[in-house]
Amino acid sequence: MSAPAIGGLGILILFALLFLRVPVWAALALVGFGGISALNGVRSALAVAGTAPFDTASAYTLSVIPLFILMGEVASSTRLSADLFVAAQKFLSGLRGGLSIAAISASACFGAVCGSSIATAATMSRIALPEMRRAGYDDGFSTGSLAAGGSLGILIPPSIILVIYAAIAEQSVPKLFAAALVPGLVLTVLYVIAAMAMVRVRPHYAPVAVPVLWREKFGALAGPWQFIALFVVSIGGIYAGVFSPTEAAAVGAFGAIALGVLGRRVTFGQLTASLETTVLTSGLLFIIIIGANLFSSFIVQTQLPRLMISYAEAWALPPGSVMTLIIVAYVIMGCFLEGIGMVLITVPVFLPLVTKFGYDPVWFSIIVVVVVELGLIHPPVGMNLFVIQAQAPDIKLTSIYRGVVPFLVAPIALIILLFIFPQIAMWLPKFLYG
């Protein structure tokens, strides 16, 4: 059997294992080890398996992951997210659907210190969903807003998925963070437009709240000053060239802890719980990445990406058609794969094809993250939907599905805009880094 045929068979086996609910890290490691053994023998596979854990654990680029996770965990335990939601809630009072827009806006802001979609969705659901239900909002509309807003956590910097993409594609983390900022803001606006359109068509989804005085509105904006300080120092430091991403993450994590302690918002028990969650989450991510390194090594040796390029050239496929097929493949995989696993599986296969047809890998990283966002919220197995349902078990999953469907238009619209106007993603990194 030829090397490309072994590669294709390995991918089929991988998806079969995932359908059988084998953990992503185990499926990647098993297929990678077995594939390398079939190509070069067990001795070669053992050599790769022996070096992959050290290579992953010692990678300076990946050291940013546990630090940003810690910053997000501490920020969540200090109720920074609650300050964001309260400020947005008061400022948007009197507007139909104001609580939904406030939840989306607060999720976008919280995503700027969190980096995790699931954490953003879970945190904002605990804070915003009870308020929306007390105000008489439709359950489907409320949960759809929170699912959509939560997905912004992996696009607006810092983004854990972008850090992982940078390690796989050998790209600059600051450039990827810069590329993600404007699309993240655009997607936030698109989600807000979707929410406003829904309440215009279905006014009963969101009763109008009693407006507060403008003095009180502007006074509420002073509440989340800690978030602003944390974002400006950490992420702003990256853009200004003051910090490397790892240094910025360390400063951000320390700043979140310091603000919590000085403001008496975090107890020793909460800090210990945040550290435990950080260790567990980081350990899980690193195990997945180790498995992905084995799989990537296998895919490179099969020369499968080169074969895909030759087929695309032989069929005279235009670049736009190639990218359309790749996006469709991502949407289909999003039905049964979680985001990080999808990135680790597909980027080694698709990236050589994408760059061969003239697309910038930095631009492609934003496309990947937006499509992963789409997978997080589209039925039947969008991860954010189940996270939110876990916060409110009495809400039927069918209601959550119904509520989130109109919000799916926003990431699709952003993908179209990125094709028509690639400078949405490319302007800021070129301005900052040339």
Coordinates of C-alpha atoms in Angstrom, one line a residue:
M1 CA 0.0 0.0 0.0
S2 CA 1.3 3.4 -0.9
A3 CA 2.1 6.1 1.7
P4 CA -0.9 8.4 0.6
A5 CA -3.2 5.4 0.7
I6 CA -2.0 4.6 4.3
G7 CA -2.6 8.3 5.1
G8 CA -6.2 8.2 3.8
L9 CA -6.9 5.0 5.6
G10 CA -5.5 6.5 8.8
I11 CA -7.8 9.5 8.5
L12 CA -10.8 7.1 8.0
I13 CA -9.8 5.1 11.1
L14 CA -9.4 8.4 13.1
F15 CA -13.0 9.5 12.3
A16 CA -14.3 6.0 13.0
L17 CA -12.6 6.2 16.5
L18 CA -14.1 9.6 17.1
F19 CA -17.6 8.3 16.2
L20 CA -17.1 5.5 18.7
R21 CA -16.5 8.3 21.3
V22 CA -12.8 7.5 21.8
P23 CA -11.1 10.5 23.4
V24 CA -9.6 12.9 20.8
W25 CA -6.1 12.6 22.3
A26 CA -6.2 8.8 22.3
A27 CA -7.6 8.6 18.7
L28 CA -4.9 11.0 17.5
A29 CA -2.1 9.2 19.3
L30 CA -3.2 5.7 18.2
V31 CA -3.6 6.7 14.5
G32 CA -0.3 8.6 14.5
F33 CA 1.6 5.8 16.2
G34 CA 0.0 3.1 14.1
G35 CA 0.5 5.0 10.8
I36 CA 4.2 5.8 11.5
S37 CA 4.7 2.1 12.4
A38 CA 3.1 1.0 9.1
L39 CA 5.3 3.5 7.1
N40 CA 8.6 3.2 8.8
G41 CA 8.4 0.4 11.5
V42 CA 7.7 0.3 15.2
R43 CA 11.2 1.6 16.1
S44 CA 10.6 4.8 14.2
A45 CA 7.2 5.2 15.8
L46 CA 8.6 4.7 19.3
A47 CA 11.3 7.3 18.6
V48 CA 8.6 9.9 17.6
A49 CA 6.4 8.9 20.6
G50 CA 9.4 9.3 22.9
T51 CA 10.2 12.9 21.8
A52 CA 6.7 14.3 21.2
P53 CA 5.8 14.8 25.0
F54 CA 9.1 16.7 25.6
D55 CA 8.7 18.8 22.5
T56 CA 5.2 19.8 23.5
A57 CA 6.0 20.4 27.2
S58 CA 9.1 22.5 26.4
A59 CA 7.6 24.6 23.6
Y60 CA 7.9 28.3 24.6
T61 CA 4.9 29.2 22.4
L62 CA 2.6 26.9 24.3
S63 CA 3.6 28.2 27.7
V64 CA 1.1 31.0 27.2
I65 CA -1.9 28.6 27.4
P66 CA -1.9 27.8 31.2
L67 CA -1.3 31.5 32.0
F68 CA -4.2 32.8 29.9
I69 CA -6.4 30.0 31.3
L70 CA -5.4 31.1 34.8
M71 CA -6.2 34.8 34.0
G72 CA -9.7 33.8 32.8
E73 CA -10.4 31.6 35.8
V74 CA -9.4 34.2 38.3
A75 CA -11.3 36.9 36.4
S76 CA -14.4 34.7 36.5
S77 CA -14.1 34.0 40.2
T78 CA -13.7 37.7 41.0
R79 CA -17.0 38.4 39.3
L80 CA -15.4 40.7 36.7
S81 CA -17.8 39.3 34.2
A82 CA -20.7 40.4 36.4
D83 CA -19.4 44.0 36.4
L84 CA -19.3 43.9 32.6
F85 CA -22.9 42.6 32.3
V86 CA -24.3 45.1 34.8
A87 CA -22.6 48.0 33.0
A88 CA -24.0 46.9 29.7
Q89 CA -27.4 46.1 31.1
K90 CA -27.8 49.7 32.6
F91 CA -26.4 51.4 29.5
L92 CA -28.8 49.5 27.2
S93 CA -31.9 49.8 29.5
G94 CA -35.0 51.0 27.6
L95 CA -33.9 49.2 24.4
R96 CA -36.0 46.2 23.3
G97 CA -33.6 43.2 23.6
G98 CA -31.2 45.2 25.7
L99 CA -30.4 42.3 28.0
S100 CA -29.6 40.1 25.0
I101 CA -27.3 42.8 23.5
A102 CA -25.8 43.3 27.0
A103 CA -25.0 39.6 27.3
I104 CA -23.4 39.5 23.8
S105 CA -21.3 42.7 24.6
A106 CA -20.3 41.5 28.0
S107 CA -19.3 38.1 26.5
A108 CA -17.1 39.9 23.9
C109 CA -15.4 41.9 26.7
F110 CA -15.0 38.9 28.9
G111 CA -13.5 36.9 26.0
A112 CA -10.7 39.5 25.9
V113 CA -9.4 38.2 29.2
C114 CA -10.5 34.6 29.0
G115 CA -9.6 33.0 25.7
S116 CA -12.1 30.1 26.0
S117 CA -15.5 29.9 24.4
I118 CA -16.9 27.3 26.8
A119 CA -15.7 29.3 29.9
T120 CA -17.2 32.5 28.5
A121 CA -20.6 30.8 27.7
A122 CA -20.7 29.1 31.2
T123 CA -19.8 32.2 33.1
M124 CA -22.1 34.6 31.3
S125 CA -25.0 32.1 31.5
R126 CA -24.7 32.0 35.3
I127 CA -24.9 35.8 35.4
A128 CA -27.1 36.9 32.6
L129 CA -29.6 34.0 32.1
P130 CA -31.4 34.5 35.5
E131 CA -31.8 38.2 34.7
M132 CA -33.2 37.6 31.3
R133 CA -35.7 35.0 32.6
R134 CA -36.8 37.4 35.4
A135 CA -37.4 40.1 32.7
G136 CA -39.7 37.8 30.7
Y137 CA -37.3 37.0 27.8
D138 CA -38.0 34.0 25.7
D139 CA -35.9 31.1 26.8
G140 CA -34.7 30.2 23.3
F141 CA -33.8 33.8 22.5
S142 CA -32.0 34.2 25.8
T143 CA -29.9 31.0 25.4
G144 CA -29.2 31.7 21.7
S145 CA -27.8 35.1 22.6
L146 CA -25.6 33.5 25.3
A147 CA -24.4 30.7 23.0
A148 CA -23.5 33.2 20.3
G149 CA -21.8 35.6 22.7
G150 CA -19.9 32.8 24.3
S151 CA -18.4 31.8 20.9
L152 CA -16.6 35.1 20.8
G153 CA -14.2 33.9 23.5
I154 CA -12.0 32.0 21.0
L155 CA -11.8 34.8 18.5
I156 CA -11.2 38.0 20.4
P157 CA -7.6 37.9 21.8
P158 CA -6.3 36.2 23.8
S159 CA -7.4 33.0 22.0
I160 CA -6.2 29.5 23.0
I161 CA -7.0 28.1 19.6
L162 CA -4.9 30.8 17.9
V163 CA -2.0 29.9 20.1
I164 CA -2.4 26.2 19.1
Y165 CA -2.7 27.2 15.5
A166 CA 0.5 29.3 15.7
A167 CA 2.4 26.3 17.1
I168 CA 1.1 24.0 14.3
A169 CA 1.5 26.5 11.4
E170 CA 4.7 28.1 12.8
Q171 CA 3.1 31.6 12.8
S172 CA 3.6 34.6 15.1
V173 CA 1.1 34.6 18.0
P174 CA 1.1 38.5 18.1
K175 CA 0.3 38.6 14.4
L176 CA -2.6 36.1 14.9
F177 CA -3.9 38.1 17.9
A178 CA -3.8 41.3 15.8
A179 CA -5.5 39.6 12.9
A180 CA -8.4 38.4 15.2
L181 CA -9.2 41.7 16.9
V182 CA -11.1 43.5 14.1
P183 CA -13.0 40.3 12.9
G184 CA -13.9 39.7 16.6
L185 CA -15.4 43.2 16.8
V186 CA -17.2 42.8 13.5
L187 CA -18.7 39.5 14.6
T188 CA -19.9 41.1 17.8
V189 CA -21.7 43.7 15.8
L190 CA -23.2 41.1 13.6
Y191 CA -24.5 39.2 16.6
V192 CA -26.0 42.4 18.0
I193 CA -27.7 43.0 14.6
A194 CA -29.1 39.5 14.6
A195 CA -30.5 40.0 18.1
M196 CA -32.1 43.3 17.2
A197 CA -33.6 41.8 14.0
M198 CA -35.1 38.9 16.1
V199 CA -36.8 41.2 18.6
R200 CA -38.1 43.4 15.7
V201 CA -39.8 40.4 14.1
R202 CA -40.8 38.8 17.4
P203 CA -41.3 41.6 19.9
H204 CA -42.7 39.2 22.5
Y205 CA -39.2 37.6 22.8
A206 CA -37.9 40.6 24.8
P207 CA -40.1 43.0 26.8
V208 CA -38.8 46.6 27.0
A209 CA -37.1 47.3 30.3
V210 CA -37.6 50.6 32.2
P211 CA -34.8 53.0 31.2
V212 CA -32.5 54.4 33.8
L213 CA -31.1 58.0 33.9
W214 CA -28.2 58.8 31.7
R215 CA -26.2 59.8 34.7
E216 CA -26.7 56.3 36.1
K217 CA -25.8 54.8 32.7
F218 CA -22.5 56.5 32.5
G219 CA -21.8 55.8 36.1
A220 CA -22.2 52.1 35.5
L221 CA -19.4 52.2 32.9
A222 CA -17.0 52.9 35.7
G223 CA -17.7 49.5 37.2
P224 CA -15.6 47.3 34.9
W225 CA -12.4 49.5 35.1
Q226 CA -10.5 46.4 36.3
F227 CA -11.3 44.7 33.0
I228 CA -10.1 47.7 31.0
A229 CA -6.9 47.8 32.9
L230 CA -6.3 44.1 32.6
F231 CA -6.9 44.2 28.8
V232 CA -4.8 47.3 28.2
V233 CA -1.8 46.1 30.1
S234 CA -1.8 42.5 28.8
I235 CA -3.2 42.5 25.3
G236 CA -2.3 46.1 24.6
G237 CA 1.2 45.3 25.8
I238 CA 1.5 42.6 23.0
Y239 CA 0.3 45.0 20.3
A240 CA 2.7 47.7 21.5
G241 CA 5.6 45.3 21.5
V242 CA 6.2 45.8 25.2
F243 CA 5.5 42.1 26.1
S244 CA 5.8 38.8 24.3
P245 CA 2.6 36.8 24.5
T246 CA 3.9 34.6 27.3
E247 CA 5.0 37.7 29.3
A248 CA 1.7 39.4 28.7
A249 CA -0.1 36.3 29.9
A250 CA 2.0 36.2 33.0
V251 CA 1.3 39.9 33.7
G252 CA -2.4 39.4 33.0
A253 CA -2.6 36.4 35.4
F254 CA -0.7 38.2 38.1
G255 CA -2.9 41.3 37.6
A256 CA -6.1 39.4 37.8
I257 CA -4.9 37.8 41.1
A258 CA -3.7 41.1 42.5
L259 CA -7.0 42.9 41.6
G260 CA -9.0 40.1 43.2
V261 CA -6.9 40.2 46.4
L262 CA -6.7 44.0 46.7
G263 CA -10.5 44.3 46.0
R264 CA -11.3 41.5 48.4
R265 CA -13.1 39.7 45.6
V266 CA -11.3 36.4 45.7
T267 CA -10.7 34.1 48.7
F268 CA -7.9 31.6 49.2
G269 CA -10.3 28.8 48.4
Q270 CA -11.4 30.4 45.1
L271 CA -7.8 31.0 44.1
T272 CA -6.9 27.4 44.9
A273 CA -9.9 26.2 42.8
S274 CA -8.8 28.5 39.9
L275 CA -5.3 27.0 40.1
E276 CA -6.7 23.4 40.1
T277 CA -9.0 24.1 37.1
T278 CA -6.0 25.7 35.3
V279 CA -3.8 22.6 35.9
L280 CA -6.6 20.2 34.8
T281 CA -7.6 22.2 31.7
S282 CA -3.9 22.8 30.6
G283 CA -3.0 19.1 31.2
L284 CA -5.9 18.0 29.0
L285 CA -5.0 20.4 26.3
F286 CA -1.3 19.4 26.3
I287 CA -2.2 15.7 26.1
I288 CA -4.3 16.4 23.1
I289 CA -1.5 18.4 21.5
I290 CA 1.0 15.5 22.2
G291 CA -1.4 13.2 20.3
A292 CA -1.7 15.7 17.5
N293 CA 2.1 15.9 17.2
L294 CA 2.1 12.1 16.5
F295 CA -0.7 12.5 14.0
S296 CA 0.9 15.4 12.3
S297 CA 4.2 13.6 11.9
F298 CA 2.3 10.7 10.3
I299 CA 0.4 13.0 7.9
V300 CA 3.7 14.7 6.8
Q301 CA 5.3 11.3 6.1
T302 CA 2.4 10.2 3.9
Q303 CA 2.7 13.2 1.7
L304 CA -1.1 13.3 1.6
P305 CA -1.2 17.2 1.5
R306 CA 1.0 17.2 -1.6
L307 CA -1.2 14.6 -3.2
M308 CA -4.3 16.8 -2.5
I309 CA -2.5 19.7 -4.1
S310 CA -1.7 17.7 -7.2
Y311 CA -5.3 16.6 -7.5
A312 CA -6.6 20.2 -7.2
E313 CA -4.1 21.4 -9.8
A314 CA -5.0 18.5 -12.2
W315 CA -8.7 19.2 -11.9
A316 CA -7.9 23.0 -12.5
L317 CA -9.9 24.0 -9.4
P318 CA -9.9 27.7 -8.8
P319 CA -8.7 28.9 -5.3
G320 CA -12.2 30.0 -4.3
S321 CA -13.6 26.5 -5.0
V322 CA -10.8 24.9 -2.9
M323 CA -11.5 27.2 0.0
T324 CA -15.3 26.6 -0.3
L325 CA -14.7 22.8 -0.1
I326 CA -12.5 23.2 2.9
I327 CA -15.0 25.4 4.7
V328 CA -17.8 22.9 4.0
A329 CA -15.6 20.1 5.4
Y330 CA -15.1 22.2 8.6
V331 CA -18.8 22.8 9.0
I332 CA -19.5 19.0 8.6
M333 CA -16.8 18.1 11.1
G334 CA -18.2 20.7 13.5
C335 CA -21.2 18.5 13.8
F336 CA -19.3 15.9 15.8
L337 CA -15.8 17.3 16.7
E338 CA -14.9 19.9 19.4
G339 CA -12.9 23.0 18.3
I340 CA -9.4 22.3 19.4
G341 CA -9.5 18.7 18.2
M342 CA -10.8 19.9 14.8
V343 CA -7.9 22.4 14.5
L344 CA -5.3 19.8 15.5
I345 CA -6.6 17.3 13.0
T346 CA -7.2 19.5 10.0
V347 CA -4.6 22.2 9.9
P348 CA -1.6 19.8 9.1
V349 CA -3.7 18.5 6.2
F350 CA -5.3 21.7 4.8
L351 CA -2.7 24.4 5.4
P352 CA -0.2 23.3 2.7
L353 CA -3.2 23.2 0.3
V354 CA -4.3 26.7 1.3
T355 CA -0.9 28.3 1.0
K356 CA -0.3 26.6 -2.3
F357 CA -3.3 28.4 -3.7
G358 CA -2.0 31.8 -2.5
Y359 CA -3.9 32.3 0.7
D360 CA -2.2 33.9 3.7
P361 CA -1.8 31.5 6.7
V362 CA -2.6 34.4 9.0
W363 CA -5.9 35.1 7.2
F364 CA -6.7 31.3 7.1
S365 CA -6.3 31.2 10.9
I366 CA -9.2 33.6 11.3
I367 CA -11.3 31.6 8.8
V368 CA -10.6 28.4 10.9
V369 CA -11.5 30.1 14.2
V370 CA -14.8 31.5 12.8
V371 CA -15.8 28.1 11.4
V372 CA -14.9 26.5 14.7
E373 CA -17.1 29.2 16.3
L374 CA -19.9 28.1 14.0
G375 CA -19.4 24.5 15.1
L376 CA -19.7 25.5 18.7
I377 CA -23.2 26.9 18.3
H378 CA -24.8 25.0 15.5
P379 CA -27.1 22.0 16.2
P380 CA -27.1 19.2 16.9
V381 CA -23.9 19.0 19.0
G382 CA -22.7 22.6 19.4
M383 CA -20.6 22.5 22.6
N384 CA -21.9 25.9 23.8
L385 CA -25.5 24.7 23.6
F386 CA -24.9 21.9 26.0
V387 CA -22.9 24.1 28.4
I388 CA -25.8 26.6 28.6
Q389 CA -28.3 23.8 29.0
A390 CA -26.3 22.5 31.9
Q391 CA -26.7 25.9 33.6
A392 CA -30.5 25.7 33.1
P393 CA -31.6 22.1 32.9
D394 CA -35.3 23.0 32.9
I395 CA -34.9 24.7 29.4
K396 CA -35.5 22.1 26.7
L397 CA -32.6 21.5 24.2
T398 CA -35.1 22.1 21.3
S399 CA -35.7 25.6 22.6
I400 CA -32.0 26.3 22.7
Y401 CA -31.7 25.0 19.1
R402 CA -34.6 27.2 18.0
G403 CA -33.1 30.2 19.6
V404 CA -29.6 29.9 18.2
V405 CA -30.5 29.3 14.6
P406 CA -30.9 33.0 13.6
F407 CA -27.5 33.7 15.1
L408 CA -25.8 31.3 12.7
V409 CA -26.2 33.9 10.0
A410 CA -23.6 36.1 11.7
P411 CA -20.4 33.9 11.4
I412 CA -21.5 32.9 7.9
A413 CA -21.7 36.6 7.0
L414 CA -18.3 37.2 8.5
I415 CA -16.7 34.4 6.4
I416 CA -18.2 36.0 3.3
L417 CA -16.9 39.4 4.3
L418 CA -13.4 38.0 4.9
F419 CA -13.4 36.6 1.4
I420 CA -14.5 39.9 -0.1
F421 CA -12.5 42.1 2.2
P422 CA -9.5 40.1 3.5
Q423 CA -8.1 43.3 4.9
I424 CA -10.6 43.0 7.7
A425 CA -8.2 40.4 9.1
M426 CA -4.9 41.6 7.5
W427 CA -4.9 45.3 8.1
L428 CA -4.0 45.4 11.8
P429 CA -1.1 42.9 11.7
K430 CA 0.4 44.6 8.6
F431 CA 0.0 48.0 10.4
L432 CA 1.6 46.8 13.6
Y433 CA 4.2 44.4 12.3
G434 CA 4.7 45.1 8.6

